[in-house]
């Protein structure tokens, strides 16, 4: 009788391991969803509107989330919590176009396999699109996605006028294997099972 709970624990552990397994290289859309959901932050590149840097690329780190952590896979929508006081957000007010890069180098996966962050097997995804404020209907979803992964955000100073935004994806490039980038359409990306 004691073996039954142990067998159930072992079976559920195997199931979780199978669910969390990295998608194969031939499933680029699934890989893009997997990597985004696995990452808590990304490098957001804007075109600078700042004096002395105007028009030049400017990359900055932002916390993000496509949904609460766990094997369910999230929505695929990268949500951000922003303030107009932030320099990159000031850039976005002039030109909302941006790119967002997320990488499995941010997770234990690449360290475990001893992959350098530049190794294609340490998958990274480049999203291109624009940053848009979410409407009131979507704000609850964005809040749940972000605060579940970044609980500190809830206590950030209210006088900074934080708002929820999302990365509106128009192009996706996946580098997860040798042989170059793979192009995934937003339609393929959102219809892929994470």
C-alpha atoms as a printed R data frame, in Angstrom:
    type eleno elety resid chain resno       x      y       z
1   ATOM     1    CA   UNK     A     1   0.000  0.000   0.000
2   ATOM     2    CA   UNK     A     2   2.893  2.374   0.695
3   ATOM     3    CA   UNK     A     3   4.161  1.923  -2.845
4   ATOM     4    CA   UNK     A     4   1.070  3.469  -4.439
5   ATOM     5    CA   UNK     A     5   1.815  7.056  -3.266
6   ATOM     6    CA   UNK     A     6   5.443  6.654  -4.336
7   ATOM     7    CA   UNK     A     7   4.377  5.385  -7.757
8   ATOM     8    CA   UNK     A     8   1.920  8.273  -8.132
9   ATOM     9    CA   UNK     A     9   4.635 10.783  -7.205
10  ATOM    10    CA   UNK     A    10   7.064  9.204  -9.661
11  ATOM    11    CA   UNK     A    11   4.417  9.163 -12.417
12  ATOM    12    CA   UNK     A    12   3.461 12.804 -11.836
13  ATOM    13    CA   UNK     A    13   7.167 13.756 -11.827
14  ATOM    14    CA   UNK     A    14   7.658 12.049 -15.184
15  ATOM    15    CA   UNK     A    15   4.561 13.770 -16.536
16  ATOM    16    CA   UNK     A    16   5.831 17.182 -15.422
17  ATOM    17    CA   UNK     A    17   9.244 16.451 -16.944
18  ATOM    18    CA   UNK     A    18   7.586 15.485 -20.228
19  ATOM    19    CA   UNK     A    19   5.429 18.637 -20.236
20  ATOM    20    CA   UNK     A    20   8.461 20.834 -19.541
21  ATOM    21    CA   UNK     A    21  10.583 19.195 -22.266
22  ATOM    22    CA   UNK     A    22  11.993 21.592 -24.831
23  ATOM    23    CA   UNK     A    23  10.236 21.413 -28.222
24  ATOM    24    CA   UNK     A    24  12.156 19.845 -31.116
25  ATOM    25    CA   UNK     A    25  13.920 22.178 -33.603
26  ATOM    26    CA   UNK     A    26  11.422 21.423 -36.373
27  ATOM    27    CA   UNK     A    27   8.651 23.030 -34.272
28  ATOM    28    CA   UNK     A    28   9.852 26.636 -34.375
29  ATOM    29    CA   UNK     A    29   6.516 28.201 -33.377
30  ATOM    30    CA   UNK     A    30   6.285 25.958 -30.308
31  ATOM    31    CA   UNK     A    31   9.905 26.775 -29.483
32  ATOM    32    CA   UNK     A    32   9.140 30.503 -29.600
33  ATOM    33    CA   UNK     A    33   6.203 30.033 -27.223
34  ATOM    34    CA   UNK     A    34   8.278 27.796 -24.935
35  ATOM    35    CA   UNK     A    35  11.210 30.212 -24.691
36  ATOM    36    CA   UNK     A    36   9.016 33.249 -24.038
37  ATOM    37    CA   UNK     A    37   7.076 31.427 -21.328
38  ATOM    38    CA   UNK     A    38  10.333 30.216 -19.735
39  ATOM    39    CA   UNK     A    39  11.767 33.732 -19.442
40  ATOM    40    CA   UNK     A    40  10.990 36.387 -16.832
41  ATOM    41    CA   UNK     A    41  12.751 39.225 -18.638
42  ATOM    42    CA   UNK     A    42  13.959 40.289 -22.047
43  ATOM    43    CA   UNK     A    43  16.140 42.816 -23.838
44  ATOM    44    CA   UNK     A    44  13.931 45.459 -25.425
45  ATOM    45    CA   UNK     A    45  15.530 47.534 -28.182
46  ATOM    46    CA   UNK     A    46  14.086 50.895 -29.173
47  ATOM    47    CA   UNK     A    47  15.200 53.738 -31.419
48  ATOM    48    CA   UNK     A    48  16.433 56.375 -29.027
49  ATOM    49    CA   UNK     A    49  14.722 59.732 -28.800
50  ATOM    50    CA   UNK     A    50  17.288 60.974 -26.271
51  ATOM    51    CA   UNK     A    51  19.557 63.917 -26.998
52  ATOM    52    CA   UNK     A    52  22.900 62.687 -28.311
53  ATOM    53    CA   UNK     A    53  21.512 59.240 -29.181
54  ATOM    54    CA   UNK     A    54  18.528 60.223 -31.338
55  ATOM    55    CA   UNK     A    55  17.757 57.547 -33.941
56  ATOM    56    CA   UNK     A    56  20.312 55.069 -32.619
57  ATOM    57    CA   UNK     A    57  19.458 51.605 -31.302
58  ATOM    58    CA   UNK     A    58  19.068 51.459 -27.527
59  ATOM    59    CA   UNK     A    59  18.568 48.179 -25.637
60  ATOM    60    CA   UNK     A    60  17.293 47.886 -22.093
61  ATOM    61    CA   UNK     A    61  16.190 45.055 -19.797
62  ATOM    62    CA   UNK     A    62  12.517 44.681 -18.861
63  ATOM    63    CA   UNK     A    63  10.655 42.197 -16.728
64  ATOM    64    CA   UNK     A    64   7.904 40.469 -18.689
65  ATOM    65    CA   UNK     A    65   5.406 37.651 -18.543
66  ATOM    66    CA   UNK     A    66   3.000 35.879 -20.866
67  ATOM    67    CA   UNK     A    67   1.155 34.290 -17.955
68  ATOM    68    CA   UNK     A    68   1.670 32.694 -14.560
69  ATOM    69    CA   UNK     A    69   4.630 30.304 -14.354
70  ATOM    70    CA   UNK     A    70   4.017 26.628 -14.879
71  ATOM    71    CA   UNK     A    71   3.489 24.066 -17.598
72  ATOM    72    CA   UNK     A    72   0.265 25.553 -18.988
73  ATOM    73    CA   UNK     A    73   2.256 27.629 -21.452
74  ATOM    74    CA   UNK     A    74   0.856 31.131 -21.059
75  ATOM    75    CA   UNK     A    75  -0.881 33.244 -23.683
76  ATOM    76    CA   UNK     A    76   2.173 33.987 -25.824
77  ATOM    77    CA   UNK     A    77   1.575 37.733 -25.354
78  ATOM    78    CA   UNK     A    78   4.581 39.460 -23.733
79  ATOM    79    CA   UNK     A    79   3.165 41.799 -21.070
80  ATOM    80    CA   UNK     A    80   5.192 44.588 -19.446
81  ATOM    81    CA   UNK     A    81   4.668 47.002 -16.544
82  ATOM    82    CA   UNK     A    82   5.924 50.426 -17.595
83  ATOM    83    CA   UNK     A    83   6.217 54.030 -16.491
84  ATOM    84    CA   UNK     A    84   6.728 57.159 -18.589
85  ATOM    85    CA   UNK     A    85   9.666 57.963 -16.305
86  ATOM    86    CA   UNK     A    86  11.701 55.150 -17.892
87  ATOM    87    CA   UNK     A    87  14.072 56.198 -20.693
88  ATOM    88    CA   UNK     A    88  13.055 53.438 -23.130
89  ATOM    89    CA   UNK     A    89   9.375 54.241 -22.589
90  ATOM    90    CA   UNK     A    90  10.173 57.836 -23.551
91  ATOM    91    CA   UNK     A    91  11.655 56.454 -26.770
92  ATOM    92    CA   UNK     A    92   8.494 54.414 -27.353
93  ATOM    93    CA   UNK     A    93   6.343 57.540 -26.993
94  ATOM    94    CA   UNK     A    94   8.112 58.925 -30.081
95  ATOM    95    CA   UNK     A    95   8.306 55.623 -31.991
96  ATOM    96    CA   UNK     A    96   6.495 52.575 -30.589
97  ATOM    97    CA   UNK     A    97   8.425 50.150 -32.818
98  ATOM    98    CA   UNK     A    98  10.787 47.851 -30.957
99  ATOM    99    CA   UNK     A    99  12.378 44.432 -30.859
100 ATOM   100    CA   UNK     A   100  12.405 42.056 -27.922
101 ATOM   101    CA   UNK     A   101  14.903 39.246 -27.415
102 ATOM   102    CA   UNK     A   102  14.452 36.401 -24.933
103 ATOM   103    CA   UNK     A   103  16.875 33.514 -24.460
104 ATOM   104    CA   UNK     A   104  17.050 30.182 -22.667
105 ATOM   105    CA   UNK     A   105  20.383 31.514 -21.356
106 ATOM   106    CA   UNK     A   106  18.173 33.186 -18.721
107 ATOM   107    CA   UNK     A   107  17.077 29.772 -17.459
108 ATOM   108    CA   UNK     A   108  19.001 26.803 -15.984
109 ATOM   109    CA   UNK     A   109  18.629 24.951 -19.315
110 ATOM   110    CA   UNK     A   110  21.764 26.261 -21.052
111 ATOM   111    CA   UNK     A   111  23.922 26.064 -17.926
112 ATOM   112    CA   UNK     A   112  22.795 22.473 -17.373
113 ATOM   113    CA   UNK     A   113  23.803 21.548 -20.938
114 ATOM   114    CA   UNK     A   114  26.921 23.769 -20.853
115 ATOM   115    CA   UNK     A   115  25.723 25.797 -23.827
116 ATOM   116    CA   UNK     A   116  27.190 29.241 -24.281
117 ATOM   117    CA   UNK     A   117  24.444 31.884 -24.699
118 ATOM   118    CA   UNK     A   118  25.603 32.360 -28.315
119 ATOM   119    CA   UNK     A   119  25.320 28.634 -29.104
120 ATOM   120    CA   UNK     A   120  22.231 28.111 -31.303
121 ATOM   121    CA   UNK     A   121  21.199 25.191 -29.057
122 ATOM   122    CA   UNK     A   122  20.720 27.776 -26.303
123 ATOM   123    CA   UNK     A   123  17.583 28.970 -28.091
124 ATOM   124    CA   UNK     A   124  16.740 32.613 -28.389
125 ATOM   125    CA   UNK     A   125  13.794 34.353 -29.968
126 ATOM   126    CA   UNK     A   126  13.660 37.816 -31.514
127 ATOM   127    CA   UNK     A   127  10.255 39.471 -31.691
128 ATOM   128    CA   UNK     A   128   9.685 42.623 -33.730
129 ATOM   129    CA   UNK     A   129   6.632 44.799 -33.356
130 ATOM   130    CA   UNK     A   130   5.411 47.649 -31.197
131 ATOM   131    CA   UNK     A   131   4.557 48.371 -27.588
132 ATOM   132    CA   UNK     A   132   0.953 49.313 -26.897
133 ATOM   133    CA   UNK     A   133  -0.910 50.093 -23.680
134 ATOM   134    CA   UNK     A   134  -3.483 47.444 -22.894
135 ATOM   135    CA   UNK     A   135  -7.134 48.401 -22.597
136 ATOM   136    CA   UNK     A   136  -9.101 48.036 -19.363
137 ATOM   137    CA   UNK     A   137 -10.425 44.634 -20.425
138 ATOM   138    CA   UNK     A   138  -6.935 43.203 -20.901
139 ATOM   139    CA   UNK     A   139  -5.362 44.964 -17.891
140 ATOM   140    CA   UNK     A   140  -6.585 42.274 -15.466
141 ATOM   141    CA   UNK     A   141  -4.934 39.553 -17.538
142 ATOM   142    CA   UNK     A   142  -1.697 41.547 -17.793
143 ATOM   143    CA   UNK     A   143  -1.698 42.217 -14.055
144 ATOM   144    CA   UNK     A   144  -2.168 38.531 -13.225
145 ATOM   145    CA   UNK     A   145   0.549 37.510 -15.690
146 ATOM   146    CA   UNK     A   146   3.083 40.029 -14.393
147 ATOM   147    CA   UNK     A   147   2.402 40.057 -10.655
148 ATOM   148    CA   UNK     A   148   2.406 36.244 -10.494
149 ATOM   149    CA   UNK     A   149   6.023 36.236 -11.677
150 ATOM   150    CA   UNK     A   150   7.142 39.603 -10.334
151 ATOM   151    CA   UNK     A   151   5.298 40.118  -7.015
152 ATOM   152    CA   UNK     A   152   7.562 43.057  -6.127
153 ATOM   153    CA   UNK     A   153   5.861 45.084  -8.868
154 ATOM   154    CA   UNK     A   154   2.712 45.402  -6.796
155 ATOM   155    CA   UNK     A   155   4.588 47.534  -4.242
156 ATOM   156    CA   UNK     A   156   6.334 49.832  -6.716
157 ATOM   157    CA   UNK     A   157   5.682 53.568  -6.080
158 ATOM   158    CA   UNK     A   158   2.180 54.527  -7.219
159 ATOM   159    CA   UNK     A   159   3.304 58.073  -8.053
160 ATOM   160    CA   UNK     A   160   5.320 56.644 -10.988
161 ATOM   161    CA   UNK     A   161   2.037 56.122 -12.881
162 ATOM   162    CA   UNK     A   162   2.714 52.512 -13.876
163 ATOM   163    CA   UNK     A   163   0.672 51.050 -16.687
164 ATOM   164    CA   UNK     A   164   0.301 47.655 -18.330
165 ATOM   165    CA   UNK     A   165   1.480 47.251 -21.893
166 ATOM   166    CA   UNK     A   166   2.014 44.440 -24.338
167 ATOM   167    CA   UNK     A   167   4.390 43.706 -27.151
168 ATOM   168    CA   UNK     A   168   2.288 43.627 -30.323
169 ATOM   169    CA   UNK     A   169   4.183 41.022 -32.372
170 ATOM   170    CA   UNK     A   170   4.531 41.476 -36.143
171 ATOM   171    CA   UNK     A   171   7.623 39.335 -36.885
172 ATOM   172    CA   UNK     A   172   9.334 36.424 -35.121
173 ATOM   173    CA   UNK     A   173  12.770 34.926 -35.653
174 ATOM   174    CA   UNK     A   174  13.811 31.711 -33.909
175 ATOM   175    CA   UNK     A   175  17.412 30.585 -33.472
176 ATOM   176    CA   UNK     A   176  17.339 27.174 -31.798
177 ATOM   177    CA   UNK     A   177  19.533 24.970 -33.973
178 ATOM   178    CA   UNK     A   178  22.335 25.096 -36.520
179 ATOM   179    CA   UNK     A   179  21.604 26.341 -40.021
180 ATOM   180    CA   UNK     A   180  20.338 29.853 -39.397
181 ATOM   181    CA   UNK     A   181  17.221 31.678 -38.265
182 ATOM   182    CA   UNK     A   182  13.712 30.351 -38.757
183 ATOM   183    CA   UNK     A   183  10.869 32.731 -39.505
184 ATOM   184    CA   UNK     A   184   7.569 32.182 -37.697
185 ATOM   185    CA   UNK     A   185   4.446 34.205 -38.456
186 ATOM   186    CA   UNK     A   186   2.371 35.605 -35.588
187 ATOM   187    CA   UNK     A   187  -0.494 33.358 -36.754
188 ATOM   188    CA   UNK     A   188   1.721 30.240 -36.492
189 ATOM   189    CA   UNK     A   189   3.033 31.441 -33.137
190 ATOM   190    CA   UNK     A   190  -0.352 32.035 -31.491
191 ATOM   191    CA   UNK     A   191  -1.870 28.832 -32.878
192 ATOM   192    CA   UNK     A   192   1.046 26.668 -31.663
193 ATOM   193    CA   UNK     A   193   0.404 24.523 -28.620
194 ATOM   194    CA   UNK     A   194   2.979 25.613 -26.046
